[in-house]
């Protein structure tokens, strides 16, 4: 996806961090904090955990926020990252209730997550936020109130 400002409203509670030099980040990317480098990375950079739920749980545990700025290959300057606020993300056609849990979606190959697409999930352990605008008719974009696990300390995922 190309750079797209997905922010719609609310306090973004921004933080600033420098990506690793080889990391490419686009505006609107869902970001996690890489444990080994302590740098933000887009969802698609996360190692495949083998299945959708495991990928979502790992991403939830390290969810940093949404990129407010881009970072090209070779850049190491700090970028702004929203750790809160309401953001509109594309999704597969679906209806949403107020408060539905939302998480990152797996790519079509089933071997990783997408950077700017979301799906309803069954538990907080797989979520990055909640639907903040109900949609009774099927839509292909959902308004999500994100909540950074890294900055807000949501409970870590639990394995079955």
Tab-separated table of N, CA and C in Angstrom:
chain	number	residue	atom	x	y	z
A	1	UNK	N	0.839	-1.189	0.000
A	1	UNK	CA	0.000	0.000	0.000
A	1	UNK	C	0.872	1.235	0.000
A	2	UNK	N	0.363	2.263	-0.609
A	2	UNK	CA	1.118	3.507	-0.619
A	2	UNK	C	0.846	4.303	0.645
A	3	UNK	N	1.657	5.327	0.857
A	3	UNK	CA	1.483	6.191	2.013
A	3	UNK	C	0.063	6.724	2.057
A	4	UNK	N	-0.600	6.510	3.178
A	4	UNK	CA	-1.973	7.001	3.328
A	4	UNK	C	-2.206	7.361	4.791
A	5	UNK	N	-2.517	8.618	5.029
A	5	UNK	CA	-2.805	9.054	6.383
A	5	UNK	C	-4.166	8.500	6.778
A	6	UNK	N	-4.196	7.583	7.708
A	6	UNK	CA	-5.423	6.905	8.122
A	6	UNK	C	-6.048	7.535	9.360
A	7	UNK	N	-5.366	8.508	9.961
A	7	UNK	CA	-5.859	9.188	11.168
A	7	UNK	C	-7.164	9.921	10.879
A	8	UNK	N	-8.120	9.789	11.798
A	8	UNK	CA	-9.401	10.488	11.650
A	8	UNK	C	-9.688	11.442	12.796
A	9	UNK	N	-9.399	11.038	14.055
A	9	UNK	CA	-9.693	11.936	15.182
A	9	UNK	C	-9.073	11.391	16.461
A	10	UNK	N	-9.033	12.265	17.478
A	10	UNK	CA	-8.583	11.875	18.814
A	10	UNK	C	-7.111	12.150	19.057
A	11	UNK	N	-6.756	12.081	20.324
A	11	UNK	CA	-5.378	12.271	20.753
A	11	UNK	C	-4.560	11.071	20.290
A	12	UNK	N	-3.512	11.319	19.530
A	12	UNK	CA	-2.687	10.226	19.005
A	12	UNK	C	-1.603	9.770	19.988
A	13	UNK	N	-1.377	10.519	21.051
A	13	UNK	CA	-0.336	10.180	22.025
A	13	UNK	C	0.940	9.730	21.310
A	14	UNK	N	1.492	10.605	20.469
A	14	UNK	CA	2.619	10.180	19.634
A	14	UNK	C	3.894	9.905	20.416
A	15	UNK	N	4.647	8.960	19.892
A	15	UNK	CA	6.014	8.701	20.333
A	15	UNK	C	6.891	8.823	19.099
A	16	UNK	N	8.181	8.922	19.306
A	16	UNK	CA	9.111	9.059	18.195
A	16	UNK	C	10.209	8.015	18.351
A	17	UNK	N	10.478	7.315	17.255
A	17	UNK	CA	11.499	6.266	17.276
A	17	UNK	C	12.140	6.170	15.899
A	18	UNK	N	13.376	5.702	15.883
A	18	UNK	CA	14.125	5.569	14.632
A	18	UNK	C	14.069	4.138	14.132
A	19	UNK	N	13.588	3.936	12.910
A	19	UNK	CA	13.615	2.585	12.323
A	19	UNK	C	15.050	2.170	12.005
A	20	UNK	N	15.277	0.876	11.898
A	20	UNK	CA	16.566	0.380	11.431
A	20	UNK	C	16.757	0.859	9.986
A	21	UNK	N	17.985	1.026	9.545
A	21	UNK	CA	18.252	1.643	8.239
A	21	UNK	C	17.648	0.878	7.061
A	22	UNK	N	17.507	-0.419	7.145
A	22	UNK	CA	16.969	-1.194	6.022
A	22	UNK	C	15.448	-1.340	6.071
A	23	UNK	N	14.798	-0.752	7.067
A	23	UNK	CA	13.355	-0.877	7.223
A	23	UNK	C	12.622	0.194	6.430
A	24	UNK	N	11.657	-0.211	5.632
A	24	UNK	CA	10.819	0.713	4.876
A	24	UNK	C	9.466	0.798	5.578
A	25	UNK	N	9.072	2.012	5.947
A	25	UNK	CA	7.797	2.256	6.617
A	25	UNK	C	7.034	3.290	5.812
A	26	UNK	N	5.737	3.025	5.612
A	26	UNK	CA	4.874	3.983	4.923
A	26	UNK	C	3.876	4.582	5.910
A	27	UNK	N	3.443	5.784	5.626
A	27	UNK	CA	2.431	6.435	6.455
A	27	UNK	C	1.212	5.518	6.503
A	28	UNK	N	0.683	5.279	7.697
A	28	UNK	CA	-0.485	4.425	7.871
A	28	UNK	C	-0.171	2.979	8.184
A	29	UNK	N	1.107	2.593	8.160
A	29	UNK	CA	1.473	1.216	8.485
A	29	UNK	C	1.220	0.919	9.961
A	30	UNK	N	0.728	-0.293	10.231
A	30	UNK	CA	0.660	-0.811	11.587
A	30	UNK	C	2.076	-1.219	11.966
A	31	UNK	N	2.556	-0.752	13.125
A	31	UNK	CA	3.940	-0.984	13.515
A	31	UNK	C	4.043	-1.782	14.808
A	32	UNK	N	5.067	-2.614	14.874
A	32	UNK	CA	5.398	-3.301	16.124
A	32	UNK	C	6.814	-2.902	16.529
A	33	UNK	N	7.130	-3.094	17.791
A	33	UNK	CA	8.473	-2.812	18.281
A	33	UNK	C	9.252	-4.119	18.258
A	34	UNK	N	10.271	-4.187	17.393
A	34	UNK	CA	11.087	-5.385	17.267
A	34	UNK	C	11.896	-5.574	18.552
A	35	UNK	N	11.772	-6.734	19.165
A	35	UNK	CA	12.425	-6.994	20.445
A	35	UNK	C	13.951	-6.985	20.346
A	36	UNK	N	14.491	-7.457	19.234
A	36	UNK	CA	15.948	-7.544	19.127
A	36	UNK	C	16.599	-6.211	18.776
A	37	UNK	N	15.971	-5.419	17.910
A	37	UNK	CA	16.577	-4.151	17.495
A	37	UNK	C	16.037	-2.949	18.262
A	38	UNK	N	14.922	-3.128	18.984
A	38	UNK	CA	14.251	-2.038	19.704
A	38	UNK	C	13.854	-0.914	18.751
A	39	UNK	N	13.532	-1.289	17.511
A	39	UNK	CA	13.144	-0.325	16.477
A	39	UNK	C	11.759	-0.682	15.942
A	40	UNK	N	11.005	0.340	15.480
A	40	UNK	CA	9.687	0.065	14.893
A	40	UNK	C	9.821	-0.605	13.533
A	41	UNK	N	8.887	-1.542	13.263
A	41	UNK	CA	8.847	-2.228	11.979
A	41	UNK	C	7.394	-2.417	11.568
A	42	UNK	N	7.121	-2.446	10.256
A	42	UNK	CA	5.749	-2.687	9.795
A	42	UNK	C	5.337	-4.142	10.028
A	43	UNK	N	4.024	-4.361	10.122
A	43	UNK	CA	3.480	-5.686	10.417
A	43	UNK	C	4.040	-6.773	9.514
A	44	UNK	N	4.221	-6.471	8.234
A	44	UNK	CA	4.691	-7.491	7.284
A	44	UNK	C	6.125	-7.941	7.556
A	45	UNK	N	6.876	-7.195	8.352
A	45	UNK	CA	8.248	-7.589	8.691
A	45	UNK	C	8.298	-8.617	9.821
A	46	UNK	N	7.187	-8.797	10.528
A	46	UNK	CA	7.168	-9.759	11.633
A	46	UNK	C	7.358	-11.172	11.082
A	47	UNK	N	8.179	-11.963	11.748
A	47	UNK	CA	8.396	-13.353	11.335
A	47	UNK	C	7.086	-14.128	11.419
A	48	UNK	N	6.874	-15.016	10.462
A	48	UNK	CA	5.666	-15.835	10.433
A	48	UNK	C	5.688	-16.805	11.610
A	49	UNK	N	4.600	-16.793	12.383
A	49	UNK	CA	4.479	-17.678	13.540
A	49	UNK	C	3.774	-18.991	13.195
A	50	UNK	N	3.404	-19.183	11.914
A	50	UNK	CA	2.835	-20.449	11.479
A	50	UNK	C	1.350	-20.442	11.209
A	51	UNK	N	0.596	-19.550	11.860
A	51	UNK	CA	-0.841	-19.468	11.601
A	51	UNK	C	-1.348	-18.081	11.964
A	52	UNK	N	-2.562	-17.779	11.519
A	52	UNK	CA	-3.139	-16.448	11.711
A	52	UNK	C	-3.178	-16.037	13.171
A	53	UNK	N	-3.726	-16.868	14.039
A	53	UNK	CA	-3.860	-16.492	15.446
A	53	UNK	C	-2.500	-16.251	16.096
A	54	UNK	N	-1.541	-17.107	15.833
A	54	UNK	CA	-0.201	-16.928	16.408
A	54	UNK	C	0.423	-15.624	15.903
A	55	UNK	N	0.232	-15.313	14.617
A	55	UNK	CA	0.749	-14.054	14.075
A	55	UNK	C	0.078	-12.858	14.750
A	56	UNK	N	-1.249	-12.914	14.909
A	56	UNK	CA	-1.978	-11.817	15.544
A	56	UNK	C	-1.573	-11.651	17.002
A	57	UNK	N	-1.396	-12.750	17.713
A	57	UNK	CA	-1.005	-12.675	19.123
A	57	UNK	C	0.386	-12.063	19.280
A	58	UNK	N	1.314	-12.492	18.444
A	58	UNK	CA	2.673	-11.938	18.494
A	58	UNK	C	2.637	-10.440	18.180
A	59	UNK	N	1.851	-10.070	17.172
A	59	UNK	CA	1.758	-8.653	16.807
A	59	UNK	C	1.123	-7.856	17.938
A	60	UNK	N	0.044	-8.364	18.524
A	60	UNK	CA	-0.597	-7.689	19.658
A	60	UNK	C	0.415	-7.421	20.776
A	61	UNK	N	1.191	-8.439	21.122
A	61	UNK	CA	2.126	-8.310	22.238
A	61	UNK	C	3.167	-7.219	22.019
A	62	UNK	N	3.471	-6.911	20.756
A	62	UNK	CA	4.510	-5.927	20.426
A	62	UNK	C	3.967	-4.724	19.668
A	63	UNK	N	2.623	-4.554	19.650
A	63	UNK	CA	2.009	-3.475	18.877
A	63	UNK	C	2.427	-2.113	19.427
A	64	UNK	N	3.059	-1.317	18.572
A	64	UNK	CA	3.519	0.012	18.944
A	64	UNK	C	2.522	1.081	18.529
A	65	UNK	N	2.015	1.024	17.302
A	65	UNK	CA	1.066	2.033	16.850
A	65	UNK	C	1.007	2.128	15.337
A	66	UNK	N	0.601	3.319	14.860
A	66	UNK	CA	0.429	3.569	13.432
A	66	UNK	C	1.420	4.648	13.000
A	67	UNK	N	2.104	4.401	11.892
A	67	UNK	CA	3.097	5.349	11.378
A	67	UNK	C	2.429	6.643	10.920
A	68	UNK	N	2.910	7.760	11.445
A	68	UNK	CA	2.443	9.081	11.036
A	68	UNK	C	3.374	9.700	10.002
A	69	UNK	N	4.497	9.050	9.761
A	69	UNK	CA	5.484	9.521	8.784
A	69	UNK	C	6.106	8.304	8.107
A	70	UNK	N	6.681	8.540	6.956
A	70	UNK	CA	7.330	7.472	6.200
A	70	UNK	C	8.826	7.438	6.511
A	71	UNK	N	9.425	6.289	6.246
A	71	UNK	CA	10.865	6.122	6.383
A	71	UNK	C	11.341	5.237	5.239
A	72	UNK	N	12.183	5.796	4.385
A	72	UNK	CA	12.694	5.053	3.228
A	72	UNK	C	13.868	4.168	3.629
A	73	UNK	N	14.197	3.219	2.778
A	73	UNK	CA	15.358	2.373	2.985
A	73	UNK	C	16.591	3.263	3.160
A	74	UNK	N	17.315	3.064	4.234
A	74	UNK	CA	18.504	3.856	4.514
A	74	UNK	C	18.285	4.977	5.512
A	75	UNK	N	17.023	5.380	5.721
A	75	UNK	CA	16.722	6.447	6.693
A	75	UNK	C	16.811	5.901	8.115
A	76	UNK	N	17.354	6.720	9.004
A	76	UNK	CA	17.390	6.354	10.421
A	76	UNK	C	16.888	7.481	11.306
A	77	UNK	N	16.231	8.479	10.708
A	77	UNK	CA	15.671	9.581	11.491
A	77	UNK	C	14.413	9.109	12.213
A	78	UNK	N	14.150	9.695	13.379
A	78	UNK	CA	12.937	9.381	14.119
A	78	UNK	C	11.710	9.673	13.275
A	79	UNK	N	10.688	8.845	13.439
A	79	UNK	CA	9.387	9.110	12.824
A	79	UNK	C	8.338	9.166	13.929
A	80	UNK	N	7.258	9.893	13.665
A	80	UNK	CA	6.146	9.950	14.599
A	80	UNK	C	5.294	8.695	14.479
A	81	UNK	N	4.890	8.182	15.625
A	81	UNK	CA	4.067	6.972	15.678
A	81	UNK	C	2.900	7.235	16.621
A	82	UNK	N	1.680	7.099	16.110
A	82	UNK	CA	0.489	7.272	16.943
A	82	UNK	C	0.297	6.018	17.784
A	83	UNK	N	0.133	6.189	19.093
A	83	UNK	CA	-0.100	5.056	19.977
A	83	UNK	C	-1.556	4.994	20.436
A	84	UNK	N	-2.359	5.964	19.981
A	84	UNK	CA	-3.785	6.035	20.304
A	84	UNK	C	-4.470	6.814	19.189
A	85	UNK	N	-5.787	6.930	19.284
A	85	UNK	CA	-6.544	7.691	18.298
A	85	UNK	C	-7.391	6.777	17.428
A	86	UNK	N	-8.218	7.420	16.599
A	86	UNK	CA	-9.119	6.700	15.704
A	86	UNK	C	-8.561	6.732	14.288
A	87	UNK	N	-8.443	5.539	13.679
A	87	UNK	CA	-7.856	5.376	12.360
A	87	UNK	C	-8.776	4.527	11.503
A	88	UNK	N	-8.871	4.866	10.224
A	88	UNK	CA	-9.691	4.096	9.299
A	88	UNK	C	-8.805	3.148	8.504
A	89	UNK	N	-9.112	1.853	8.596
A	89	UNK	CA	-8.343	0.833	7.896
A	89	UNK	C	-9.227	0.036	6.959
A	90	UNK	N	-8.690	-0.384	5.818
A	90	UNK	CA	-9.444	-1.282	4.941
A	90	UNK	C	-9.616	-2.644	5.596
A	91	UNK	N	-10.673	-3.338	5.168
A	91	UNK	CA	-10.969	-4.678	5.674
A	91	UNK	C	-11.776	-5.420	4.611
A	92	UNK	N	-11.885	-6.726	4.759
A	92	UNK	CA	-12.789	-7.485	3.894
A	92	UNK	C	-14.206	-7.043	4.237
A	93	UNK	N	-15.104	-7.118	3.278
A	93	UNK	CA	-16.486	-6.695	3.479
A	93	UNK	C	-17.086	-7.377	4.709
A	94	UNK	N	-17.542	-6.548	5.676
A	94	UNK	CA	-18.080	-7.079	6.928
A	94	UNK	C	-18.900	-6.009	7.637
A	95	UNK	N	-19.676	-6.436	8.623
A	95	UNK	CA	-20.384	-5.514	9.507
A	95	UNK	C	-19.621	-5.466	10.829
A	96	UNK	N	-19.798	-4.369	11.575
A	96	UNK	CA	-19.083	-4.201	12.841
A	96	UNK	C	-20.002	-3.595	13.881
A	97	UNK	N	-19.883	-4.082	15.097
A	97	UNK	CA	-20.589	-3.502	16.234
A	97	UNK	C	-19.630	-2.615	17.007
A	98	UNK	N	-20.167	-1.627	17.686
A	98	UNK	CA	-19.361	-0.763	18.534
A	98	UNK	C	-18.620	-1.617	19.561
A	99	UNK	N	-17.317	-1.451	19.638
A	99	UNK	CA	-16.512	-2.185	20.600
A	99	UNK	C	-15.947	-3.494	20.102
A	100	UNK	N	-16.294	-3.914	18.875
A	100	UNK	CA	-15.704	-5.137	18.335
A	100	UNK	C	-14.183	-5.040	18.377
A	101	UNK	N	-13.545	-6.124	18.757
A	101	UNK	CA	-12.081	-6.171	18.765
A	101	UNK	C	-11.566	-6.294	17.340
A	102	UNK	N	-10.501	-5.562	17.050
A	102	UNK	CA	-9.926	-5.509	15.708
A	102	UNK	C	-8.439	-5.862	15.785
A	103	UNK	N	-7.973	-6.650	14.810
A	103	UNK	CA	-6.563	-7.029	14.760
A	103	UNK	C	-6.029	-6.961	13.346
A	104	UNK	N	-4.741	-7.200	13.225
A	104	UNK	CA	-4.099	-7.223	11.909
A	104	UNK	C	-4.592	-8.449	11.152
A	105	UNK	N	-4.581	-8.361	9.817
A	105	UNK	CA	-5.041	-9.466	8.976
A	105	UNK	C	-3.850	-10.133	8.297
A	106	UNK	N	-3.985	-11.427	8.056
A	106	UNK	CA	-2.921	-12.165	7.387
A	106	UNK	C	-2.957	-11.902	5.883
A	107	UNK	N	-1.796	-11.960	5.244
A	107	UNK	CA	-1.728	-11.753	3.795
A	107	UNK	C	-2.344	-12.942	3.054
A	108	UNK	N	-2.532	-12.794	1.747
A	108	UNK	CA	-3.199	-13.839	0.958
A	108	UNK	C	-2.386	-15.132	0.880
A	109	UNK	N	-1.072	-15.056	1.067
A	109	UNK	CA	-0.239	-16.263	1.057
A	109	UNK	C	-0.296	-17.014	2.392
A	110	UNK	N	-0.855	-16.363	3.427
A	110	UNK	CA	-0.961	-17.002	4.736
A	110	UNK	C	0.356	-17.176	5.458
A	111	UNK	N	1.327	-16.310	5.129
A	111	UNK	CA	2.634	-16.450	5.761
A	111	UNK	C	3.118	-15.169	6.437
A	112	UNK	N	2.188	-14.294	6.795
A	112	UNK	CA	2.550	-13.057	7.472
A	112	UNK	C	1.379	-12.095	7.499
A	113	UNK	N	1.587	-10.954	8.100
A	113	UNK	CA	0.530	-9.955	8.248
A	113	UNK	C	0.640	-8.858	7.202
A	114	UNK	N	-0.467	-8.177	6.965
A	114	UNK	CA	-0.485	-7.021	6.070
A	114	UNK	C	-0.212	-5.760	6.882
A	115	UNK	N	0.343	-4.751	6.225
A	115	UNK	CA	0.741	-3.528	6.913
A	115	UNK	C	-0.412	-2.581	7.214
A	116	UNK	N	-1.470	-2.583	6.394
A	116	UNK	CA	-2.502	-1.572	6.549
A	116	UNK	C	-3.912	-2.127	6.403
A	117	UNK	N	-4.120	-3.367	6.770
A	117	UNK	CA	-5.445	-3.968	6.651
A	117	UNK	C	-5.778	-4.675	7.957
A	118	UNK	N	-7.080	-4.696	8.336
A	118	UNK	CA	-7.489	-5.262	9.609
A	118	UNK	C	-8.681	-6.196	9.455
A	119	UNK	N	-9.021	-6.880	10.564
A	119	UNK	CA	-10.124	-7.840	10.606
A	119	UNK	C	-10.632	-7.900	12.045
A	120	UNK	N	-11.901	-8.269	12.228
A	120	UNK	CA	-12.428	-8.506	13.571
A	120	UNK	C	-11.758	-9.746	14.147
A	121	UNK	N	-11.447	-9.712	15.443
A	121	UNK	CA	-10.809	-10.844	16.127
A	121	UNK	C	-11.631	-11.227	17.354
A	122	UNK	N	-11.355	-12.409	17.897
A	122	UNK	CA	-12.168	-12.944	18.988
A	122	UNK	C	-11.707	-12.564	20.393
A	123	UNK	N	-10.475	-12.125	20.556
A	123	UNK	CA	-9.993	-11.830	21.905
A	123	UNK	C	-8.988	-10.701	21.929
A	124	UNK	N	-8.856	-10.068	23.103
A	124	UNK	CA	-7.896	-8.971	23.249
A	124	UNK	C	-6.483	-9.413	22.932
A	125	UNK	N	-6.169	-10.672	23.184
A	125	UNK	CA	-4.836	-11.211	22.956
A	125	UNK	C	-4.415	-11.137	21.489
A	126	UNK	N	-5.363	-10.865	20.566
A	126	UNK	CA	-5.063	-10.762	19.135
A	126	UNK	C	-5.374	-9.376	18.586
A	127	UNK	N	-5.774	-8.444	19.454
A	127	UNK	CA	-6.280	-7.153	18.978
A	127	UNK	C	-5.257	-6.028	19.030
A	128	UNK	N	-5.561	-4.996	18.245
A	128	UNK	CA	-4.792	-3.744	18.286
A	128	UNK	C	-5.702	-2.587	18.683
A	129	UNK	N	-7.003	-2.847	18.809
A	129	UNK	CA	-7.949	-1.809	19.172
A	129	UNK	C	-9.380	-2.301	19.053
A	130	UNK	N	-10.310	-1.331	19.045
A	130	UNK	CA	-11.738	-1.653	18.980
A	130	UNK	C	-12.431	-0.783	17.940
A	131	UNK	N	-13.491	-1.337	17.361
A	131	UNK	CA	-14.313	-0.581	16.425
A	131	UNK	C	-14.967	0.578	17.176
A	132	UNK	N	-14.858	1.779	16.642
A	132	UNK	CA	-15.443	2.941	17.323
A	132	UNK	C	-16.538	3.603	16.493
A	133	UNK	N	-16.983	2.929	15.452
A	133	UNK	CA	-18.129	3.389	14.663
A	133	UNK	C	-18.837	2.158	14.113
A	134	UNK	N	-19.990	1.806	14.686
A	134	UNK	CA	-20.681	0.595	14.226
A	134	UNK	C	-21.123	0.709	12.775
A	135	UNK	N	-21.134	-0.426	12.100
A	135	UNK	CA	-21.554	-0.502	10.701
A	135	UNK	C	-22.506	-1.676	10.550
A	136	UNK	N	-23.822	-1.391	10.426
A	136	UNK	CA	-24.835	-2.436	10.311
A	136	UNK	C	-24.857	-3.059	8.914
A	137	UNK	N	-24.449	-2.287	7.918
A	137	UNK	CA	-24.334	-2.796	6.550
A	137	UNK	C	-22.865	-3.091	6.278
A	138	UNK	N	-22.610	-4.081	5.439
A	138	UNK	CA	-21.231	-4.473	5.145
A	138	UNK	C	-20.430	-3.301	4.568
A	139	UNK	N	-19.232	-3.116	5.085
A	139	UNK	CA	-18.314	-2.062	4.651
A	139	UNK	C	-16.947	-2.670	4.348
A	140	UNK	N	-16.116	-1.915	3.634
A	140	UNK	CA	-14.757	-2.373	3.334
A	140	UNK	C	-13.696	-1.497	4.002
A	141	UNK	N	-14.127	-0.719	4.990
A	141	UNK	CA	-13.217	0.064	5.826
A	141	UNK	C	-13.880	0.212	7.189
A	142	UNK	N	-13.070	0.167	8.240
A	142	UNK	CA	-13.598	0.242	9.600
A	142	UNK	C	-12.805	1.277	10.398
A	143	UNK	N	-13.524	2.011	11.247
A	143	UNK	CA	-12.891	3.000	12.116
A	143	UNK	C	-12.463	2.300	13.406
A	144	UNK	N	-11.171	2.348	13.689
A	144	UNK	CA	-10.590	1.616	14.813
A	144	UNK	C	-9.947	2.582	15.795
A	145	UNK	N	-10.301	2.452	17.068
A	145	UNK	CA	-9.598	3.185	18.131
A	145	UNK	C	-8.450	2.293	18.568
A	146	UNK	N	-7.240	2.656	18.129
A	146	UNK	CA	-6.073	1.821	18.420
A	146	UNK	C	-5.618	2.029	19.857
A	147	UNK	N	-4.911	1.021	20.354
A	147	UNK	CA	-4.306	1.111	21.679
A	147	UNK	C	-2.990	0.345	21.652
A	148	UNK	N	-1.915	1.083	21.797
A	148	UNK	CA	-0.579	0.488	21.762
A	148	UNK	C	-0.353	-0.421	22.959
A	149	UNK	N	-0.003	-1.668	22.697
A	149	UNK	CA	0.337	-2.579	23.781
A	149	UNK	C	1.646	-2.149	24.431
A	150	UNK	N	2.594	-1.733	23.614
A	150	UNK	CA	3.898	-1.329	24.116
A	150	UNK	C	3.772	-0.121	25.061
A	151	UNK	N	2.958	0.852	24.691
A	151	UNK	CA	2.850	2.078	25.481
A	151	UNK	C	1.745	2.058	26.536
A	152	UNK	N	0.716	1.244	26.325
A	152	UNK	CA	-0.406	1.237	27.259
A	152	UNK	C	-0.482	-0.023	28.103
A	153	UNK	N	0.356	-1.013	27.808
A	153	UNK	CA	0.452	-2.192	28.645
A	153	UNK	C	-0.739	-3.125	28.641
A	154	UNK	N	-1.385	-3.307	27.488
A	154	UNK	CA	-2.448	-4.304	27.412
A	154	UNK	C	-1.871	-5.657	27.759
A	155	UNK	N	-2.699	-6.542	28.240
A	155	UNK	CA	-2.239	-7.875	28.644
A	155	UNK	C	-1.590	-8.600	27.473
A	156	UNK	N	-0.513	-9.284	27.749
A	156	UNK	CA	0.162	-10.068	26.714
A	156	UNK	C	-0.688	-11.259	26.338
A	157	UNK	N	-0.491	-11.742	25.122
A	157	UNK	CA	-1.233	-12.900	24.637
A	157	UNK	C	-0.931	-14.144	25.471
A	158	UNK	N	-1.862	-15.057	25.449
A	158	UNK	CA	-1.673	-16.325	26.137
A	158	UNK	C	-1.848	-17.440	25.133
A	159	UNK	N	-1.059	-18.449	25.249
A	159	UNK	CA	-1.220	-19.558	24.303
A	159	UNK	C	-2.158	-20.597	24.881
A	160	UNK	N	-2.812	-21.326	23.955
A	160	UNK	CA	-3.823	-22.292	24.331
A	160	UNK	C	-3.265	-23.460	25.022
